[in-house]
Short mmCIF file of C-alpha atoms and ligand atoms in Angstrom, two decimals:
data_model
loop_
_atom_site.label_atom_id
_atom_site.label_comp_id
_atom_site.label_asym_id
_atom_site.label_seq_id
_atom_site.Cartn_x
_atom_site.Cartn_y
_atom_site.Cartn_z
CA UNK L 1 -102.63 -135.96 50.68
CA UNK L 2 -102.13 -135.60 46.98
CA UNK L 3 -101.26 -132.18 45.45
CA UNK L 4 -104.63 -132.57 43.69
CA UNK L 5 -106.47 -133.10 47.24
CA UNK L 6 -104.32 -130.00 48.31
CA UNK L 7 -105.45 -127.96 45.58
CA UNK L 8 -108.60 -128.69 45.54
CA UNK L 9 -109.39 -128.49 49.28
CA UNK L 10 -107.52 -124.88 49.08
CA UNK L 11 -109.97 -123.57 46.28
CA UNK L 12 -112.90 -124.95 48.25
CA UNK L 13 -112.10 -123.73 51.52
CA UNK L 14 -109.21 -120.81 51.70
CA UNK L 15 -110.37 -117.24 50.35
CA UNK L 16 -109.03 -116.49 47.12
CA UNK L 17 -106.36 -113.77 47.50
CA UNK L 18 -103.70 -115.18 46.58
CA UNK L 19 -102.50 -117.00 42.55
CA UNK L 20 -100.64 -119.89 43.21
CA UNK L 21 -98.04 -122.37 41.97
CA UNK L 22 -99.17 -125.59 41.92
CA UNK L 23 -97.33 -127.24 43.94
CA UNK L 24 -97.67 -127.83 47.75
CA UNK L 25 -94.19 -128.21 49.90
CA UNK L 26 -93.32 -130.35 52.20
CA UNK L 27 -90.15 -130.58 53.70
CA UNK L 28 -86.93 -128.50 53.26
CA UNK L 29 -83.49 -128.53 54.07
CA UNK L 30 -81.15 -125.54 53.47
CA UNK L 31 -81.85 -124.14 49.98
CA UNK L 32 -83.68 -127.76 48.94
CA UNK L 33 -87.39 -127.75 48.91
CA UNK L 34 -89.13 -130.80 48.55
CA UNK L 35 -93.05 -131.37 47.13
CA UNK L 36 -95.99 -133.56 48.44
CA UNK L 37 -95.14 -135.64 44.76
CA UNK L 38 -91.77 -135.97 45.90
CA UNK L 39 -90.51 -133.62 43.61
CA UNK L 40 -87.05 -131.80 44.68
CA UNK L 41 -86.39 -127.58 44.10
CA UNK L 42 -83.67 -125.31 44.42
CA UNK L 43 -85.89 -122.59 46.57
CA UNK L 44 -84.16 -119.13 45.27
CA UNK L 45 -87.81 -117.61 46.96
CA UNK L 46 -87.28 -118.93 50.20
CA UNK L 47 -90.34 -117.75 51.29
CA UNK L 48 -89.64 -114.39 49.67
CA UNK L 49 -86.69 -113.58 51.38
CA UNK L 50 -88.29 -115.20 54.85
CA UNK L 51 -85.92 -117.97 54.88
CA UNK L 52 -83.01 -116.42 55.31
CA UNK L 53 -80.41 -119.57 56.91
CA UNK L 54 -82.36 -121.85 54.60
CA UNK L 55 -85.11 -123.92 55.42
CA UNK L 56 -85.31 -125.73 59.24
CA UNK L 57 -81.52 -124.56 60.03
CA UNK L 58 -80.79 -126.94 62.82
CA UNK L 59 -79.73 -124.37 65.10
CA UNK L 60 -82.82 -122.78 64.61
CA UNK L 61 -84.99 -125.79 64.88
CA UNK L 62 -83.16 -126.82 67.67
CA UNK L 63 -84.27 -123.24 69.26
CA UNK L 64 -87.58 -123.42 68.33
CA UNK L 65 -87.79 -126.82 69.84
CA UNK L 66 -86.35 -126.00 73.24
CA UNK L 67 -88.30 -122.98 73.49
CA UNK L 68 -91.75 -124.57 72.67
CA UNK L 69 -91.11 -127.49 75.23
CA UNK L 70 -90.77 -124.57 78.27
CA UNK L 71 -93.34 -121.67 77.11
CA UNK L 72 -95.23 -120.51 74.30
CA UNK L 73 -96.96 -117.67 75.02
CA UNK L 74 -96.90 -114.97 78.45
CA UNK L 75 -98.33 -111.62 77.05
CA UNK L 76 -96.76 -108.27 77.71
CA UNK L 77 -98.39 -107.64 81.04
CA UNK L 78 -94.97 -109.88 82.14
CA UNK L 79 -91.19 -109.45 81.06
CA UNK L 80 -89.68 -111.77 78.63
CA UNK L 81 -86.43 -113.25 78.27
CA UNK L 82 -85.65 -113.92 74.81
CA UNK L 83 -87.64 -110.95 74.41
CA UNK L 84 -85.46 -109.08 75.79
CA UNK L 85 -82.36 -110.67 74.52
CA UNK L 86 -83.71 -109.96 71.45
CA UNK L 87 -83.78 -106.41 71.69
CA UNK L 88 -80.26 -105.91 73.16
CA UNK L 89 -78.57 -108.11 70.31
CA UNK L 90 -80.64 -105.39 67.67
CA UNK L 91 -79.89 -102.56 69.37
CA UNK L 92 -76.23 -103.48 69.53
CA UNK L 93 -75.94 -104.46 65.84
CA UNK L 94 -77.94 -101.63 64.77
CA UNK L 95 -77.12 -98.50 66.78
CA UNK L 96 -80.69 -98.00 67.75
CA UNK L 97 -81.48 -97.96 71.03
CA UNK L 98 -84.69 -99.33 71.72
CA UNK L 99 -87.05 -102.33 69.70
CA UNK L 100 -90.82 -102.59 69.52
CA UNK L 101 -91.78 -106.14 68.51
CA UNK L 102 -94.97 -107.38 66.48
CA UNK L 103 -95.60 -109.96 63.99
CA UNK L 104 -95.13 -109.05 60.33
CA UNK L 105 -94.20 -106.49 57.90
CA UNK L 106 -97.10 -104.63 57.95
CA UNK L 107 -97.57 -104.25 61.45
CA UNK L 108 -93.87 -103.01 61.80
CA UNK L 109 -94.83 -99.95 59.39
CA UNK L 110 -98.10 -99.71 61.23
CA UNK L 111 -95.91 -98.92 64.43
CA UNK L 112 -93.55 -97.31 62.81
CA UNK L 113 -96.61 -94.57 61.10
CA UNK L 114 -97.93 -94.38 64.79
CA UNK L 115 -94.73 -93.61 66.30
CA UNK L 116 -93.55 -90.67 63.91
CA UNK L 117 -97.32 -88.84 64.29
CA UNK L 118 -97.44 -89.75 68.53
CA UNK L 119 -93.55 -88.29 68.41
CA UNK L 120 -94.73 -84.75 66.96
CA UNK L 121 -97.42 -85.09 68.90
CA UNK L 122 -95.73 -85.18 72.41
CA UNK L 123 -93.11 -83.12 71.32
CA UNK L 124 -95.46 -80.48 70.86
CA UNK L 125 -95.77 -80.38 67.14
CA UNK L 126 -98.97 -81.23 67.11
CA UNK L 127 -99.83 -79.91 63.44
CA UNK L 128 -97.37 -82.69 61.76
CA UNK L 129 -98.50 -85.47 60.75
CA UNK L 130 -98.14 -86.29 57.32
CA UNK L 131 -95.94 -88.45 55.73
CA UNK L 132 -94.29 -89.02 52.29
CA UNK L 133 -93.46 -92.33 50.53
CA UNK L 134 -92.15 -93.07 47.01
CA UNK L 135 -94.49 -94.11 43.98
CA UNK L 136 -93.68 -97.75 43.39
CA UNK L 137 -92.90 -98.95 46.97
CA UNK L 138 -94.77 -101.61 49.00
CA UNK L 139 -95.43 -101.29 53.51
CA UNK L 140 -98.03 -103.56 53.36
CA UNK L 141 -101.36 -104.69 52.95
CA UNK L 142 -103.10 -103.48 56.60
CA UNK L 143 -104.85 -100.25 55.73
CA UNK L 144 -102.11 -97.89 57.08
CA UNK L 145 -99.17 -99.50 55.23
CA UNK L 146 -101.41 -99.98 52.43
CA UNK L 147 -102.07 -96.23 51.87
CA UNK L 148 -97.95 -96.17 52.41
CA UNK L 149 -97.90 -98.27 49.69
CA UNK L 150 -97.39 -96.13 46.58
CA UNK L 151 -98.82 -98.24 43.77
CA UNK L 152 -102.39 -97.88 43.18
CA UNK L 153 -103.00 -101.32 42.10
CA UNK L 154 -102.63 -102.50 45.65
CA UNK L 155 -105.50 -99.37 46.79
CA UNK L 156 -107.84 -100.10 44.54
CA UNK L 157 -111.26 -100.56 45.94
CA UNK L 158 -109.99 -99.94 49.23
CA UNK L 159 -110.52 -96.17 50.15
CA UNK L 160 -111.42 -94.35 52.06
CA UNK L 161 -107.54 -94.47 52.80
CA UNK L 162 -105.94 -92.84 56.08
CA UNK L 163 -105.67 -88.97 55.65
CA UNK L 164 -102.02 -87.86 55.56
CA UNK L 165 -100.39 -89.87 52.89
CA UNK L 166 -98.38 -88.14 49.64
CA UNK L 167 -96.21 -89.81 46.97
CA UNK L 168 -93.41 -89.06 45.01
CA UNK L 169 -91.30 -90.55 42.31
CA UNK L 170 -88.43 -92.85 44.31
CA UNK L 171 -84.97 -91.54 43.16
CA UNK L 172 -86.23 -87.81 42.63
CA UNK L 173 -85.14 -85.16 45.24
CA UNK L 174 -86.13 -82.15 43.57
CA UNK L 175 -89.51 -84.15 44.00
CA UNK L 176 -89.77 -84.92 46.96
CA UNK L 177 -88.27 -81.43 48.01
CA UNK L 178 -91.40 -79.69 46.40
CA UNK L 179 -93.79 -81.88 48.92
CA UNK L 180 -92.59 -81.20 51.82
CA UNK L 181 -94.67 -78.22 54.26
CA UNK L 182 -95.11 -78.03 57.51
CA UNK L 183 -97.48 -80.74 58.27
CA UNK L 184 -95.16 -83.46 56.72
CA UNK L 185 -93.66 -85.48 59.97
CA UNK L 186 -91.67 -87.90 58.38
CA UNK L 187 -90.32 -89.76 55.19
CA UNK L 188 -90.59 -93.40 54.63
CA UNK L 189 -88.36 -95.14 51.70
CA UNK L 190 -87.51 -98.97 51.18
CA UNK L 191 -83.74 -98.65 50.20
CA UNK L 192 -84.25 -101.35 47.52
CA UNK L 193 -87.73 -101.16 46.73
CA UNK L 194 -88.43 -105.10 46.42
CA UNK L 195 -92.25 -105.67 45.37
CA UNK L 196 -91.49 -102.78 42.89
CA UNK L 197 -89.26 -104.30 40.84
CA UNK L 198 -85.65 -104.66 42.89
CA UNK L 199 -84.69 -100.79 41.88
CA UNK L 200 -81.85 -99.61 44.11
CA UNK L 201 -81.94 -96.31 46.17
CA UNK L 202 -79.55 -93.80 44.60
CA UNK L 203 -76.86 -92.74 47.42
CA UNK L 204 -76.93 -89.32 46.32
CA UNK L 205 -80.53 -88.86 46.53
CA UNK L 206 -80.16 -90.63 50.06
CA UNK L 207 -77.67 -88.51 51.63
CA UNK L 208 -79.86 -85.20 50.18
CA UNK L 209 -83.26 -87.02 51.73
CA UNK L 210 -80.71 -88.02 54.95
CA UNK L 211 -79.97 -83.90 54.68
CA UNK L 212 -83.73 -82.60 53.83
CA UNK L 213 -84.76 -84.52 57.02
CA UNK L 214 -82.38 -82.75 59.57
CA UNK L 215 -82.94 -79.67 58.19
CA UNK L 216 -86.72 -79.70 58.61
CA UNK L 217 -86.74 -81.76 61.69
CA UNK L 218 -88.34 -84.73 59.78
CA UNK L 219 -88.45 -88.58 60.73
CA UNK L 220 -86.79 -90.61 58.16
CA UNK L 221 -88.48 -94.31 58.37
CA UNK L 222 -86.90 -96.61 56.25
CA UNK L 223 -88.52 -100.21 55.72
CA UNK L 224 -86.19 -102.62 55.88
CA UNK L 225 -88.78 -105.86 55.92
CA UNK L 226 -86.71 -107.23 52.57
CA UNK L 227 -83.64 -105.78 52.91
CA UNK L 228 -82.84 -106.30 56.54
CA UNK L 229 -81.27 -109.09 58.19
CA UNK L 230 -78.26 -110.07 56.15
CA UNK L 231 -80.07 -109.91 52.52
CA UNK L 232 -77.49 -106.97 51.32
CA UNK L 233 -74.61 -108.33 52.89
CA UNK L 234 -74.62 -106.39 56.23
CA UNK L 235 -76.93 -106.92 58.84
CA UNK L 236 -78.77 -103.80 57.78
CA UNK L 237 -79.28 -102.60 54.41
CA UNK L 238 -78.73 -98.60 55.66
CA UNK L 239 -75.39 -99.65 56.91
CA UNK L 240 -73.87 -99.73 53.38
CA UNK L 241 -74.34 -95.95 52.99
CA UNK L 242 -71.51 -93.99 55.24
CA UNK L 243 -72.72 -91.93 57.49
CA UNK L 244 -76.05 -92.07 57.01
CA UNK L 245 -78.95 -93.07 59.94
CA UNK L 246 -82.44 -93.11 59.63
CA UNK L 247 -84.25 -92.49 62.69
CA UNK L 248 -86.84 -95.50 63.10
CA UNK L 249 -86.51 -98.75 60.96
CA UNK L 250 -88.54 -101.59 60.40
CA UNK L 251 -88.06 -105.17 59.69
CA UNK L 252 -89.97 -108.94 59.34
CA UNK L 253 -89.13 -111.15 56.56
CA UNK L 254 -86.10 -112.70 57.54
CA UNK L 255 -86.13 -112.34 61.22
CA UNK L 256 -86.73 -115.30 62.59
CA UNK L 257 -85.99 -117.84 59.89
CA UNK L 258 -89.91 -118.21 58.87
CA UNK L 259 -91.30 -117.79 61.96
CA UNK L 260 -93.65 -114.88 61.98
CA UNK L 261 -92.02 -111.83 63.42
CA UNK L 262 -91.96 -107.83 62.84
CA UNK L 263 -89.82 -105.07 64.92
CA UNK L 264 -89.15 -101.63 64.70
CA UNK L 265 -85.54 -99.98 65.94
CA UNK L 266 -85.63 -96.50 66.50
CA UNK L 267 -83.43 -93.54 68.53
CA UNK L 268 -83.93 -93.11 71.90
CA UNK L 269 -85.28 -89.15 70.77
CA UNK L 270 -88.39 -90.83 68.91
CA UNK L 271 -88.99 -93.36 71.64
CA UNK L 272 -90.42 -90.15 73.64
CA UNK L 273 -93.37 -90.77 71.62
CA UNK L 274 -94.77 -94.08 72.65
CA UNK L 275 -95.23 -94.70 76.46
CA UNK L 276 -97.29 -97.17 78.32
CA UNK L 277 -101.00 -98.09 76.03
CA UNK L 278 -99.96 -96.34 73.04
CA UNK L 279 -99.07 -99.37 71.32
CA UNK L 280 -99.09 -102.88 71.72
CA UNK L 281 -99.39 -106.34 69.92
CA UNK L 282 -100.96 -109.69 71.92
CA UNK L 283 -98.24 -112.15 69.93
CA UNK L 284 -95.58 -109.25 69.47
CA UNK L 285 -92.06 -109.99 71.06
CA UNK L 286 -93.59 -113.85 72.21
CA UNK L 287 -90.71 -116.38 73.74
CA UNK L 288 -90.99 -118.49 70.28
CA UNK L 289 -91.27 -116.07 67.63
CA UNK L 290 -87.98 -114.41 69.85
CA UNK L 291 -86.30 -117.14 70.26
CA UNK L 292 -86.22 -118.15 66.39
CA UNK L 293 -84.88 -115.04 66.10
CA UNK L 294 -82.58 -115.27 68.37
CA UNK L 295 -80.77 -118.03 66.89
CA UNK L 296 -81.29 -116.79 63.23
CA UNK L 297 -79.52 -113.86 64.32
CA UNK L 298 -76.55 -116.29 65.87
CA UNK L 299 -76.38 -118.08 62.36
CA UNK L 300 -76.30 -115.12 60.72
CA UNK L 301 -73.63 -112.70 62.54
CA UNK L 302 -71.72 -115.62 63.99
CA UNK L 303 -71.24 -118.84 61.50
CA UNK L 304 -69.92 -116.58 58.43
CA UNK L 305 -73.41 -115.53 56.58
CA UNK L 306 -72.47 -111.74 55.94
CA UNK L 307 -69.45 -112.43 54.41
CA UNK L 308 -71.04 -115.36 52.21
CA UNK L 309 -73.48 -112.66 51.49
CA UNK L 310 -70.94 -110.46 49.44
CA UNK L 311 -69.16 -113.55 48.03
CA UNK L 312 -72.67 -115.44 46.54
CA UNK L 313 -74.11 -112.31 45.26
CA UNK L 314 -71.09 -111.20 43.28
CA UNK L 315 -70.82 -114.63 42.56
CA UNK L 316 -74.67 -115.17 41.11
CA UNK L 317 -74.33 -111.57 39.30
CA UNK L 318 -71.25 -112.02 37.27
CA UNK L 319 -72.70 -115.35 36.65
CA UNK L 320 -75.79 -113.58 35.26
CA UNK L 321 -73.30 -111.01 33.74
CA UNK L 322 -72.40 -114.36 31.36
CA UNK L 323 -76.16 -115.36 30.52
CA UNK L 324 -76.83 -111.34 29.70
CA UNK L 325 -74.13 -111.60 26.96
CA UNK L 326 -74.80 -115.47 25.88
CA UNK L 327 -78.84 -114.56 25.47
CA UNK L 328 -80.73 -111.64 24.56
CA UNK L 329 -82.85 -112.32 27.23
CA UNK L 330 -81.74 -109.85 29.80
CA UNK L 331 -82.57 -105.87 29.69
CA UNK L 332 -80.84 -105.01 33.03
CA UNK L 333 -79.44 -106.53 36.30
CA UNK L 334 -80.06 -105.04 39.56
CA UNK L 335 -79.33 -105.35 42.95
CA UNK L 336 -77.12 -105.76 45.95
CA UNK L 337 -76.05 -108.80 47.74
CA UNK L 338 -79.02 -111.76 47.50
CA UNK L 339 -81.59 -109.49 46.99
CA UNK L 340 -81.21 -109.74 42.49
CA UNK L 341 -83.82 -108.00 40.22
CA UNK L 342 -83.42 -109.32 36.41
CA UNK L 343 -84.96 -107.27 34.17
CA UNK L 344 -85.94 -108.89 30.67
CA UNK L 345 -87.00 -107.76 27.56
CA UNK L 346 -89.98 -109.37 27.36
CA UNK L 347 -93.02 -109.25 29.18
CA UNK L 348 -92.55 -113.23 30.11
CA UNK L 349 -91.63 -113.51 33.04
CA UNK L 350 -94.64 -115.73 34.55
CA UNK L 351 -93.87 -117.82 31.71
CA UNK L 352 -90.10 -117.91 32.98
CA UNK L 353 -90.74 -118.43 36.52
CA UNK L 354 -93.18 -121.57 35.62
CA UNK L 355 -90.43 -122.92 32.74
CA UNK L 356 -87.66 -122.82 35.67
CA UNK L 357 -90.22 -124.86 38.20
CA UNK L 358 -91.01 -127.71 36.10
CA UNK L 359 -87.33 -127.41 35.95
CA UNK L 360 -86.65 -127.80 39.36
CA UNK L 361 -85.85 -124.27 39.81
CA UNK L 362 -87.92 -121.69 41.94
CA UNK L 363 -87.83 -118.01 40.72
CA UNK L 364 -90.27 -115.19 41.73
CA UNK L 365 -91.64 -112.74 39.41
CA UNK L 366 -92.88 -109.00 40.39
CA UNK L 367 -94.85 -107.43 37.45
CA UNK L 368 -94.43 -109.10 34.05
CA UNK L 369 -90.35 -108.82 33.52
CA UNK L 370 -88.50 -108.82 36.73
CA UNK L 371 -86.96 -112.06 37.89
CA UNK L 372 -86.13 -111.80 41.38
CA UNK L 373 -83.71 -113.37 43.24
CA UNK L 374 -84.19 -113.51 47.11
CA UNK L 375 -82.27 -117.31 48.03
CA UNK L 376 -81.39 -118.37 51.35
CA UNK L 377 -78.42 -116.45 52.62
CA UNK L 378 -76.53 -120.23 53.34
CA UNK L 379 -76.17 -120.78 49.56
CA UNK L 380 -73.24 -122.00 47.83
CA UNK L 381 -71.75 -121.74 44.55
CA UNK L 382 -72.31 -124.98 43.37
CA UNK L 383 -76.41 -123.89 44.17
CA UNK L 384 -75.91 -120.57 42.07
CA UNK L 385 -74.33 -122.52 39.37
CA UNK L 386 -77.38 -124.94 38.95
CA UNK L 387 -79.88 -122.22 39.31
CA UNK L 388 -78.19 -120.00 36.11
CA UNK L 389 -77.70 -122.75 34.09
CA UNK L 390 -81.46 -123.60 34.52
CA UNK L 391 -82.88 -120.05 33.97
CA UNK L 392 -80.27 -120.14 31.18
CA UNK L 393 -81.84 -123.02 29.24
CA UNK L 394 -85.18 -121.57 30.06
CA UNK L 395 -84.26 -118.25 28.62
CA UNK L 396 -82.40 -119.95 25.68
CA UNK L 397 -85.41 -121.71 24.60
CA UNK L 398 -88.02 -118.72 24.87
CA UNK L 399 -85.96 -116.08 23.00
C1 PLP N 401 -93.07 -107.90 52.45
C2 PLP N 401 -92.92 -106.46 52.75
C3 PLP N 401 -93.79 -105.79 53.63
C4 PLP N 401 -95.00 -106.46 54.23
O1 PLP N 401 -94.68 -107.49 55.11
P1 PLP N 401 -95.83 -108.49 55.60
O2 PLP N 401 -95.10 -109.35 56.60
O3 PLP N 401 -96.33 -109.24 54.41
O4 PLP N 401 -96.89 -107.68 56.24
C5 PLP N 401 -93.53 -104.47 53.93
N1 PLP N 401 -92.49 -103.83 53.38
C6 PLP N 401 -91.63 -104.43 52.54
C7 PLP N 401 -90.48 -103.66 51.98
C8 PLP N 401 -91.83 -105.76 52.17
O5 PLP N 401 -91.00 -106.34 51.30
#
């Protein structure tokens, strides 16, 4: 099929939700994307942050492959190997003791909401169960995680929303300090919010929300969907701030390489609160989504990936250090590891993103002015270089 054919049969047939780039992929390899008119891109999306050992890793496809040939699909009436596996290699690179598997983002912070309220509810608490998230973040698009969500663009036309819900400015503690009462169960933070615009958590105001939450008994969730799984340069994002461990947190994107996949890791303690039928998923924890994740996990802990991690993203921001000063394109530069926000001065960045495509480059924009950054984790320098001298053209042209 043509990309016209494509486009075309996608207007006439798939529900308009989403705004899309013309262009219809067909085959990739590592950070390389390739299109249906044979048209080559550096991916620096990879699936937004999905892709995280670049696209089809071979030890990954090679997983995938093996698993698919000897069984799909079981359901949790039975126990599951990789399953299994699974859970013991995140508990053991987390801390956390236990896993609860599902199949996206969404449904990770759907389990996660359940398990906080259920928790105060079996722990006799039964008057707590509200929680508070930060103005600007993103949980999802199911109607829990929605109402998580703190951006009312995303709400609109949705409510009623679920009862229990309050927002605060992200980075305030005196804030979020004034919210809390005796109903609130937990707090939920991303610890870079991603969808709102790459801003970074401030440590301080983590280790006082770390503080606020042992000292009223409080869950703290923290949504790790983006930032887990190698994008910061550790496994897990929290594990850059000493000391400090949230009680449940949940993660997708990256997982599995592109195959769909959500978990949640929490303490033993808040495990009390699910037991047997208080929550389940028909695909969550299946052999193949597992096994992808299995060896994605392998690729990243074992062949190097953290380190490269540090090294690329230091790499790709003092590179974009050079463009701020050579342009006066650039308002700020945020970020940590391969997860980059670039903030411009203009309110161009749609026309940015589609200048560095027809460029072979491919950039994702959240709101009007922030470039993000979310590449494969497998990337080289030779693959940052090409991307910043592309956005740098681009940039150089429009300003
Ligand atoms: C993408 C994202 C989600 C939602 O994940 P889905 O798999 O799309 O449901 C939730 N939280 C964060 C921080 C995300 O970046």
């Amino acid at each position: 099929m043509k990309t016209g054919e494509i486009i075309a049969m996608t207007e006439k047939y798939v529900m308009n939700t989403y705004s899309r780039i013309p262009i219809a992929p067909v085959k990739g390899v590592g950070v390389r994307l390739t299109d249906a008119a044979g048209n080559e891109y550096l991916d620096f999306v990879a699936g937004i942050a999905v892709n995280s050992t670049g696209h089809c890793h071979p030890k990954v496809v090679e997983a995938i492959c093996r698993q698919a040939a000897d069984l799909l699909h079981v359901s949790n009436l039975y126990h599951v190997p990789a399953q299994a596996e699974l859970a013991q290699v995140l508990a053991e690179n987390s801390g956390f003791d236990k896993v609860f598997f599902c199949n996206s983002g969404a449904e990770a912070n759907e389990a996660a909401i359940k398990l906080a309220r259920r928790y105060f509810c079996v722990t006799s608490r039964t008057d707590a169960n509200e929680i508070i998230t930060a103005l600007g973040s993103f949980h999802g698009r199911t109607i829990g995680a929605l109402t998580a969500t703190g951006q009312a663009k995303y709400q609109e036309g949705f409510e009623p929303l679920v009862p229990g819900f309050t927002y605060v400015p992200f980075n305030d503690f005196e804030a979020l300090e004034a919210v809390v009462t005796g109903k609130t169960c937990a707090i939920m933070l991303e610890l870079i919010q991603g969808e709102g615009g790459v801003y970074p958590v401030d440590p301080e105001y983590l280790a006082g929300v770390s503080r606020l939450c042992k000292e009223f008994g409080l869950l703290l969730i923290i949504d790790e969907v983006q930032t887990g799984i190698g994008r910061t340069g550790t496994l897990f994002a929290f594990q850059q701030y000493a000391g400090f461990k949230p009680d449940i947190v949940t993660l997708a994107k990256g997982l599995a390489s592109g195959v769909p996949i959500g978990a949640v890791l929490a303490t033993e303690e808040v495990c009390k609160g699910f037991g047997p039928g208080r929550h389940a998923s028909t695909f969550g924890g299946n052999p193949l989504a597992c096994t992808a994740a299995l060896a994605t996990l392998d690729v990243i802990l074992n062949d190097g990936v953290l380190d490269n991690v540090k090294e690329m993203g230091a790499y790709f921001v003092q590179k974009l250090r050079e463009l701020e000063a050579s342009t006066s394109a650039i308002a700020e530069i945020r970020g940590c590891g391969l997860m980059i926000g670039v903030e411009l001065k203009e309110p161009n960045g749609t026309a940015v993103v589609s200048a560095c495509r027809d460029k072979g480059l491919l950039i994702n924009c959240v709101g009007d002015k922030v470039l993000r950054f979310v590449p494969p984790l497998i990337i080289e320098k030779a693959d940052v270089d090409a991307a910043v001298q592309i956005l740098g053209n681009v940039l150089s042209k429009m300003h």
